[in-house]
Short mmCIF file of C-alpha atoms in Angstrom, two decimals:
data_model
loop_
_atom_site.label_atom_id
_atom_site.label_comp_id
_atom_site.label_asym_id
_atom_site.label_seq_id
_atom_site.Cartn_x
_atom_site.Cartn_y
_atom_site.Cartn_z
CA UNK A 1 0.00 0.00 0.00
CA UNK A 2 1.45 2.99 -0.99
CA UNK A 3 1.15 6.16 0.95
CA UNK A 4 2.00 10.26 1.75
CA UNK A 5 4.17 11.90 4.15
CA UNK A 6 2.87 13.50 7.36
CA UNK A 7 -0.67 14.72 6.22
CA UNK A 8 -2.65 12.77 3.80
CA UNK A 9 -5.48 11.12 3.35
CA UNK A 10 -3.82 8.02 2.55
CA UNK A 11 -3.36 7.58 6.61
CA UNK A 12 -6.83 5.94 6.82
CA UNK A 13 -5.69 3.07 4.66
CA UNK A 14 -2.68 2.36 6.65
CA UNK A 15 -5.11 2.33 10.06
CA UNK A 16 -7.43 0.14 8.33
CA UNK A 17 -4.91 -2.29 7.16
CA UNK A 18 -3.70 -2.28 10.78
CA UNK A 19 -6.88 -3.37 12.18
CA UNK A 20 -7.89 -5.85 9.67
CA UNK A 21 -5.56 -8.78 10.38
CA UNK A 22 -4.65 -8.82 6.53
CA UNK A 23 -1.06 -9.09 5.77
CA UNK A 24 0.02 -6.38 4.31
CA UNK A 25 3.70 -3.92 3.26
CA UNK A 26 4.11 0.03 3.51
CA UNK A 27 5.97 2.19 0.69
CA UNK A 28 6.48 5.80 1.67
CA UNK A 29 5.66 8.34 -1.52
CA UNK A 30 7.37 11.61 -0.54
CA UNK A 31 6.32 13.50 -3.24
CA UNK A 32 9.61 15.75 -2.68
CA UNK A 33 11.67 13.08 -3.62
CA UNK A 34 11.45 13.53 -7.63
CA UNK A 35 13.02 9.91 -8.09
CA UNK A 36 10.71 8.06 -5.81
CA UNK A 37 7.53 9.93 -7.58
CA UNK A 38 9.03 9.35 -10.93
CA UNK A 39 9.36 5.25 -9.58
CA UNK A 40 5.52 5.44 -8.36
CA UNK A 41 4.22 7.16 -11.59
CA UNK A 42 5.37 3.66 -13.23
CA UNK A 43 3.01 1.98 -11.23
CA UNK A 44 0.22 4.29 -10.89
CA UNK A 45 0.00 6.86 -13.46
CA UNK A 46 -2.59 9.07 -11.65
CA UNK A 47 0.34 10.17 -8.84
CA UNK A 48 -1.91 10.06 -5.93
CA UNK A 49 -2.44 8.16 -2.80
CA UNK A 50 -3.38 5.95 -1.42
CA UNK A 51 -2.30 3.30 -3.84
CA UNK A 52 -3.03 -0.39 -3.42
CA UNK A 53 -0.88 -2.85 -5.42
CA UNK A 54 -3.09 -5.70 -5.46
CA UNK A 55 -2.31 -8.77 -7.56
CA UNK A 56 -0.63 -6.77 -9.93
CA UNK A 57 -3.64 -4.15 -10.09
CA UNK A 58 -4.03 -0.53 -8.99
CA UNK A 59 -6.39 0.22 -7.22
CA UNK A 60 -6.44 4.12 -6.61
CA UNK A 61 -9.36 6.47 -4.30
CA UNK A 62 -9.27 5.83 -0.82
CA UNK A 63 -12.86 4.79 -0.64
CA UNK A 64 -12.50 1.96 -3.30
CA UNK A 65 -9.20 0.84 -0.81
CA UNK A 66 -10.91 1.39 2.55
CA UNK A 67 -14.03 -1.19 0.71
CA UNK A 68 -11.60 -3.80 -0.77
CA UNK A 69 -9.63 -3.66 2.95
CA UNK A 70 -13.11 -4.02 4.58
CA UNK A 71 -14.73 -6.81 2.16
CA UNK A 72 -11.88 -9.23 2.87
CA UNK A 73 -12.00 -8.71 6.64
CA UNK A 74 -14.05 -9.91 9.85
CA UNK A 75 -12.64 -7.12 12.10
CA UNK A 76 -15.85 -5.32 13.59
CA UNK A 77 -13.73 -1.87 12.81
CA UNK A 78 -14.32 -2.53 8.95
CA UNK A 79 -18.27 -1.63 9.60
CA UNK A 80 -21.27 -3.15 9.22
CA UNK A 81 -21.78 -5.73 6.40
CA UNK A 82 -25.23 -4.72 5.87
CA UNK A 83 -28.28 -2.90 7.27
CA UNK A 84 -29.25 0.01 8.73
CA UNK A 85 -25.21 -0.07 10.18
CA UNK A 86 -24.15 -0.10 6.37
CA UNK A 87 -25.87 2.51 5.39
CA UNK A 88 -24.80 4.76 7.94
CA UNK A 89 -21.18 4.15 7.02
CA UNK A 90 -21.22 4.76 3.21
CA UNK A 91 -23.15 7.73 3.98
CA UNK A 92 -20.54 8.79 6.36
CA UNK A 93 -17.63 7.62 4.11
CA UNK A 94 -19.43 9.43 1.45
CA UNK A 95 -19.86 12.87 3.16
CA UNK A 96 -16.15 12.90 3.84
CA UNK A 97 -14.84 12.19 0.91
CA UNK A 98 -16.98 15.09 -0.95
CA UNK A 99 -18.07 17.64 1.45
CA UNK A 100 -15.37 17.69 3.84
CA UNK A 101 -12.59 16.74 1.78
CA UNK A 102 -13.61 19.34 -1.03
CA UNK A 103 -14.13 21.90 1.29
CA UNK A 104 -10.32 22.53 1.21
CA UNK A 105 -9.67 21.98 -2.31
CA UNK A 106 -9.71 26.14 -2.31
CA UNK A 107 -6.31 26.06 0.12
CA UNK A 108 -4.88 23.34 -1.78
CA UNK A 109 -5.15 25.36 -5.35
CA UNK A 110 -3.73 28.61 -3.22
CA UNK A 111 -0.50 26.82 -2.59
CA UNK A 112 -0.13 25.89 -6.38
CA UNK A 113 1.74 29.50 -7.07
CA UNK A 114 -1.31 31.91 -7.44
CA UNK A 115 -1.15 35.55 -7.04
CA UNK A 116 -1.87 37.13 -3.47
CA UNK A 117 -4.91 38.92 -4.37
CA UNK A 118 -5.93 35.01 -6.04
CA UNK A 119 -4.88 33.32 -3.09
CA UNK A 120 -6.99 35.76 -0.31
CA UNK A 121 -9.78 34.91 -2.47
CA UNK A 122 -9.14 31.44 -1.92
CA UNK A 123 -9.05 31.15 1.23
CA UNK A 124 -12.40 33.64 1.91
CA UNK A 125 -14.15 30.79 -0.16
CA UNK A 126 -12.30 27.85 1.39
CA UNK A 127 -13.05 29.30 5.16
CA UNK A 128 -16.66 29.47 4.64
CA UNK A 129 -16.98 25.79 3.06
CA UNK A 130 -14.76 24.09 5.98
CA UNK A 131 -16.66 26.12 8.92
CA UNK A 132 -19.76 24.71 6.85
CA UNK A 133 -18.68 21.15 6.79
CA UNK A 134 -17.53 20.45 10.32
CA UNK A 135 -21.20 22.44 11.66
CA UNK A 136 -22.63 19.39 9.34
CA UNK A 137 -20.89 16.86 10.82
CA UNK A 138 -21.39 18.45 13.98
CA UNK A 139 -24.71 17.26 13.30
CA UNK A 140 -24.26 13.55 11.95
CA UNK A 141 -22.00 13.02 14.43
CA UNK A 142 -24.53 13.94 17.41
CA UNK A 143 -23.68 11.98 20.76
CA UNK A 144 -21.98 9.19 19.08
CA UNK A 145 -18.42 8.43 20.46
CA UNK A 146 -17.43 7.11 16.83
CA UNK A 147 -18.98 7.78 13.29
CA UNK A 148 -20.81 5.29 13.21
CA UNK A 149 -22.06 4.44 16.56
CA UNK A 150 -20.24 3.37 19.96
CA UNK A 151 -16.81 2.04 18.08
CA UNK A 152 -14.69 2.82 15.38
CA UNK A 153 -15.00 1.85 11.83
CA UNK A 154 -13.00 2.59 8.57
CA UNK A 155 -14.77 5.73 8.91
CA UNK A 156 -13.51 7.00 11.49
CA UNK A 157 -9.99 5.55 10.34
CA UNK A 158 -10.65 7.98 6.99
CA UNK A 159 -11.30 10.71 9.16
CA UNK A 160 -8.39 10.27 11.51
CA UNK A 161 -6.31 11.47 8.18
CA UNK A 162 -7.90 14.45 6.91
CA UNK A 163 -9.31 16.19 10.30
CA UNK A 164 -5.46 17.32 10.42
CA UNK A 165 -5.77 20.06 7.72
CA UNK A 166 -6.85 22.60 9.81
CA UNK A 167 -3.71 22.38 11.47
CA UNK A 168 -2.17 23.28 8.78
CA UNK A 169 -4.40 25.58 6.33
CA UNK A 170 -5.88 27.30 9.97
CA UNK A 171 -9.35 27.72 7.88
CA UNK A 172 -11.34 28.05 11.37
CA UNK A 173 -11.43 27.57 14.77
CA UNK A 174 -11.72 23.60 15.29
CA UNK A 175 -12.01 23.53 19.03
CA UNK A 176 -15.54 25.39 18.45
CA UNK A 177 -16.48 22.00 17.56
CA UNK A 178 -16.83 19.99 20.64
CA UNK A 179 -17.95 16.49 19.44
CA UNK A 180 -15.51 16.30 16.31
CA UNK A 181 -12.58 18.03 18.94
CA UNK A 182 -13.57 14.69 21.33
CA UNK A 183 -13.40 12.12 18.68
CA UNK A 184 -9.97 13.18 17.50
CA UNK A 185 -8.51 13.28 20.98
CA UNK A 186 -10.46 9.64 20.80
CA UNK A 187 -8.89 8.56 17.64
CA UNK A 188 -5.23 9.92 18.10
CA UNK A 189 -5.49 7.23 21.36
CA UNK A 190 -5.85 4.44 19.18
CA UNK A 191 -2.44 2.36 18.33
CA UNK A 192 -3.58 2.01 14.56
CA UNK A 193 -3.41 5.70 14.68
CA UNK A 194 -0.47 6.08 16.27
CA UNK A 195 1.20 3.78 13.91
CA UNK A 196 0.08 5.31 10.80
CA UNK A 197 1.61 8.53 12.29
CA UNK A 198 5.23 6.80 12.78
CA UNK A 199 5.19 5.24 9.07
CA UNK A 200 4.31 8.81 7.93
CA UNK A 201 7.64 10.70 9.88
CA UNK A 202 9.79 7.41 9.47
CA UNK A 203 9.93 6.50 12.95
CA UNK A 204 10.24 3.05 14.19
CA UNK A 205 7.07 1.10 13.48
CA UNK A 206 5.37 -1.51 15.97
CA UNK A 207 2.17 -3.19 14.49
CA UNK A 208 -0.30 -5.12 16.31
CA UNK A 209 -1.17 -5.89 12.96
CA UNK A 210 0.12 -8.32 9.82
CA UNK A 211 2.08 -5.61 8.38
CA UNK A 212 5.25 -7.39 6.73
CA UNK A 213 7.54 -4.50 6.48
CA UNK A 214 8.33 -1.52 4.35
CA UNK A 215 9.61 -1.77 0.75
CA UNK A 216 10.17 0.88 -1.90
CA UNK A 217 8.40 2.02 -4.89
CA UNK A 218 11.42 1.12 -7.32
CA UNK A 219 11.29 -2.12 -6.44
CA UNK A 220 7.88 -2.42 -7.20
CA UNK A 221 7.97 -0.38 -10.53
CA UNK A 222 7.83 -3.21 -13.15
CA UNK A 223 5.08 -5.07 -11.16
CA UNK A 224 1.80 -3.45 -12.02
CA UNK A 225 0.12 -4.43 -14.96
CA UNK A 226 -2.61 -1.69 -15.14
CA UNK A 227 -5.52 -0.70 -13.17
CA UNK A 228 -8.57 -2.76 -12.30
#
């Protein structure tokens, strides 16, 4: 599974692979590195991660990932299999992946070289979208301790990735948001959490998982043979 450095999305993959019992290797994409990009390109074209290098398919999107993780596992933190629990968790998956994740696409395309005057402008329209999607998840979340109910799913894992960019863009004032301030403090407990966050600074790694080791993405350039 190929992830980002310290920041991405791609965290919730490496949480979910942690808890699912499936055996399973890390390659670091520091998109800094031009060489190691260049080697990852070979294998998946579209640049992004996460990555999964899956019989000698790509499968790119973290959604389609965080599924095939959760389809091939019995760990109650994949989510409900079906129901009323199912539905609750695509929803959730889905509302993450759209309205909060696009909410700061606007900070992301101010750090791609645009003007001042452009970039305010960004970040006027990018404030008012993130305030906007944490007061709706305010609301899904209601008294639930997790996402989805009273324990974590790949959800939450998801989450436990991208609730980090206000740190860095500073769109709003997160701690105005009680519930989603007291499931972070919640997730960032977890050791799944805690290990994604070593793999991401390259610090020394202890799974309670099947995860087989790190390997790099030039080693692996010559093995995909195209997406799914």
């Amino acid at each position: 599974m190929f992830f980002a450095t310290p920041g991405g999305c791609s965290l919730g993959a490496v949480i979910a692979f942690e808890w699912s019992g499936l055996p399973y290797r890390l390659c670091r994409v520091p998109f800094a590195d031009e060489a190691a990009n260049h080697d990852y390109r070979r294998i998946n074209p579209l640049g992004q991660t996460p990555g999964l290098l899956a019989d000698g398919k790509v499968i790119a999107q973290s959604l389609a990932i965080l599924n095939h993780i959760a389809a091939r596992s019995d760990d109650p933190r994949m989510g409900p299999k079906s129901g009323a629990g199912l539905d609750r968790l695509n929803m959730l998956l889905g509302f993450l992946h759209t309205s909060y994740f696009s909410s700061y696409l606007p900070y992301w395309k101010a750090l791609r070289g645009v003007s001042d005057e452009d970039s305010a402008v960004y970040a006027k329209l990018g404030s008012g979208l993130v305030q906007t999607a944490h007061e709706q998840l305010e609301l899904l979340l209601g008294d639930r301790p997790w996402l989805c109910g009273d324990s974590p799913t790949i959800a939450d894992a998801y989450f436990a990735g991208i609730v980090r960019w206000n740190d860095f863009h500073r769109a709003i004032d997160q701690s105005q948001f009680g519930r989603i301030t007291a499931l972070r403090a919640r997730l960032e407990q977890l050791p799944a959490v805690q290990f994604g966050y070593a793999a991401e600074n390259g610090l020394p790694l202890v799974s309670e998982g099947q995860f087989k080791g790190l390997v790099t993405a030039a080693e692996l350039a010559s093995a995909s043979t195209g997406y799914v």
